[in-house]
Short mmCIF file of C-alpha atoms in Angstrom, two decimals:
data_model
loop_
_atom_site.label_atom_id
_atom_site.label_comp_id
_atom_site.label_asym_id
_atom_site.label_seq_id
_atom_site.Cartn_x
_atom_site.Cartn_y
_atom_site.Cartn_z
CA MET A 56 95.58 105.55 82.96
CA ILE A 57 92.32 104.05 84.06
CA ARG A 58 91.78 100.30 84.63
CA VAL A 59 88.42 99.18 83.14
CA LEU A 60 86.68 95.98 84.02
CA PHE A 61 83.64 94.55 82.29
CA PHE A 62 81.52 91.66 83.78
CA ALA A 63 79.24 88.97 82.37
CA GLN A 64 77.38 89.92 79.19
CA LEU A 65 78.97 93.36 79.23
CA ALA A 66 82.42 91.67 78.67
CA GLU A 67 80.93 89.82 75.76
CA ARG A 68 79.57 93.06 74.19
CA ALA A 69 82.88 94.89 74.81
CA GLY A 70 84.99 91.99 73.50
CA VAL A 71 87.26 92.17 76.51
CA ALA A 72 86.95 91.74 80.25
CA GLU A 73 89.76 94.12 81.27
CA ALA A 74 91.61 97.06 79.61
CA THR A 75 93.78 99.96 80.61
CA VAL A 76 92.90 103.16 78.78
CA PRO A 77 94.04 106.87 78.93
CA HIS A 78 92.17 108.98 81.48
CA ARG A 79 88.64 110.12 80.64
CA PRO A 80 86.50 112.51 82.60
CA THR A 81 83.72 110.20 83.49
CA PRO A 82 82.61 106.51 83.26
CA GLY A 83 80.20 107.46 80.46
CA ASP A 84 82.98 109.09 78.60
CA LEU A 85 85.07 105.92 78.80
CA LEU A 86 82.39 104.12 76.81
CA ALA A 87 81.64 106.93 74.49
CA GLY A 88 85.44 107.31 73.63
CA ARG A 89 85.83 103.83 72.22
CA ARG A 90 83.71 102.77 69.26
CA GLU A 91 83.93 99.04 70.10
CA TRP A 92 82.31 99.88 73.62
CA ALA A 93 79.58 102.02 72.38
CA PHE A 94 76.84 99.36 72.86
CA VAL A 95 78.00 98.17 76.24
CA LYS A 96 75.62 100.33 78.33
CA PRO A 97 72.20 98.59 78.37
CA ALA A 98 69.37 99.92 80.43
CA GLY A 99 69.94 99.26 84.06
CA ALA A 100 73.72 98.68 83.75
CA ARG A 101 75.68 99.73 86.80
CA VAL A 102 79.13 101.32 87.25
CA ALA A 103 81.52 101.17 90.22
CA VAL A 104 84.57 103.33 90.71
CA ASN A 105 87.32 101.94 92.98
CA ARG A 106 84.90 99.18 94.11
CA ALA A 107 82.08 101.56 95.21
CA TRP A 108 78.89 102.13 93.36
CA SER A 109 79.08 105.40 91.31
CA HIS A 110 77.24 107.51 88.71
CA TRP A 111 77.88 107.60 85.02
CA ASP A 112 78.85 111.23 85.20
CA SER A 113 81.08 110.95 88.31
CA PRO A 114 84.63 112.54 87.84
CA LEU A 115 87.50 110.07 87.47
CA ALA A 116 91.08 110.45 88.48
CA ASP A 117 94.16 108.98 86.99
CA GLY A 118 94.69 105.51 88.47
CA ASP A 119 91.03 104.79 89.14
CA GLU A 120 89.44 101.40 88.52
CA VAL A 121 86.08 101.48 86.75
CA ALA A 122 83.83 98.40 86.59
CA PHE A 123 80.83 98.03 84.33
CA LEU A 124 78.30 95.59 85.65
CA PRO A 125 75.04 94.17 84.32
CA PRO A 126 71.78 95.07 86.03
CA SER A 127 70.98 93.45 89.35
CA THR A 128 74.62 92.84 90.33
CA ALA A 129 75.90 93.15 93.80
CA LEU A 130 79.39 94.34 94.81
#
């Protein structure tokens, strides 16, 4: 399972601040795999995996924590 966190306006768009979902290969796949999250990724949005900045196509492992953050957010 993957723990997913949404912050600020991304949580509003997703309709949830936190969720646990089955493993997906990449952070981008997490969003694409859920219809209600399809519009979460605005231009400039950032992703962190296990509290470190990451890329949308970085591989994920079971048990990872993925955070989606709005543009100009610091960790």
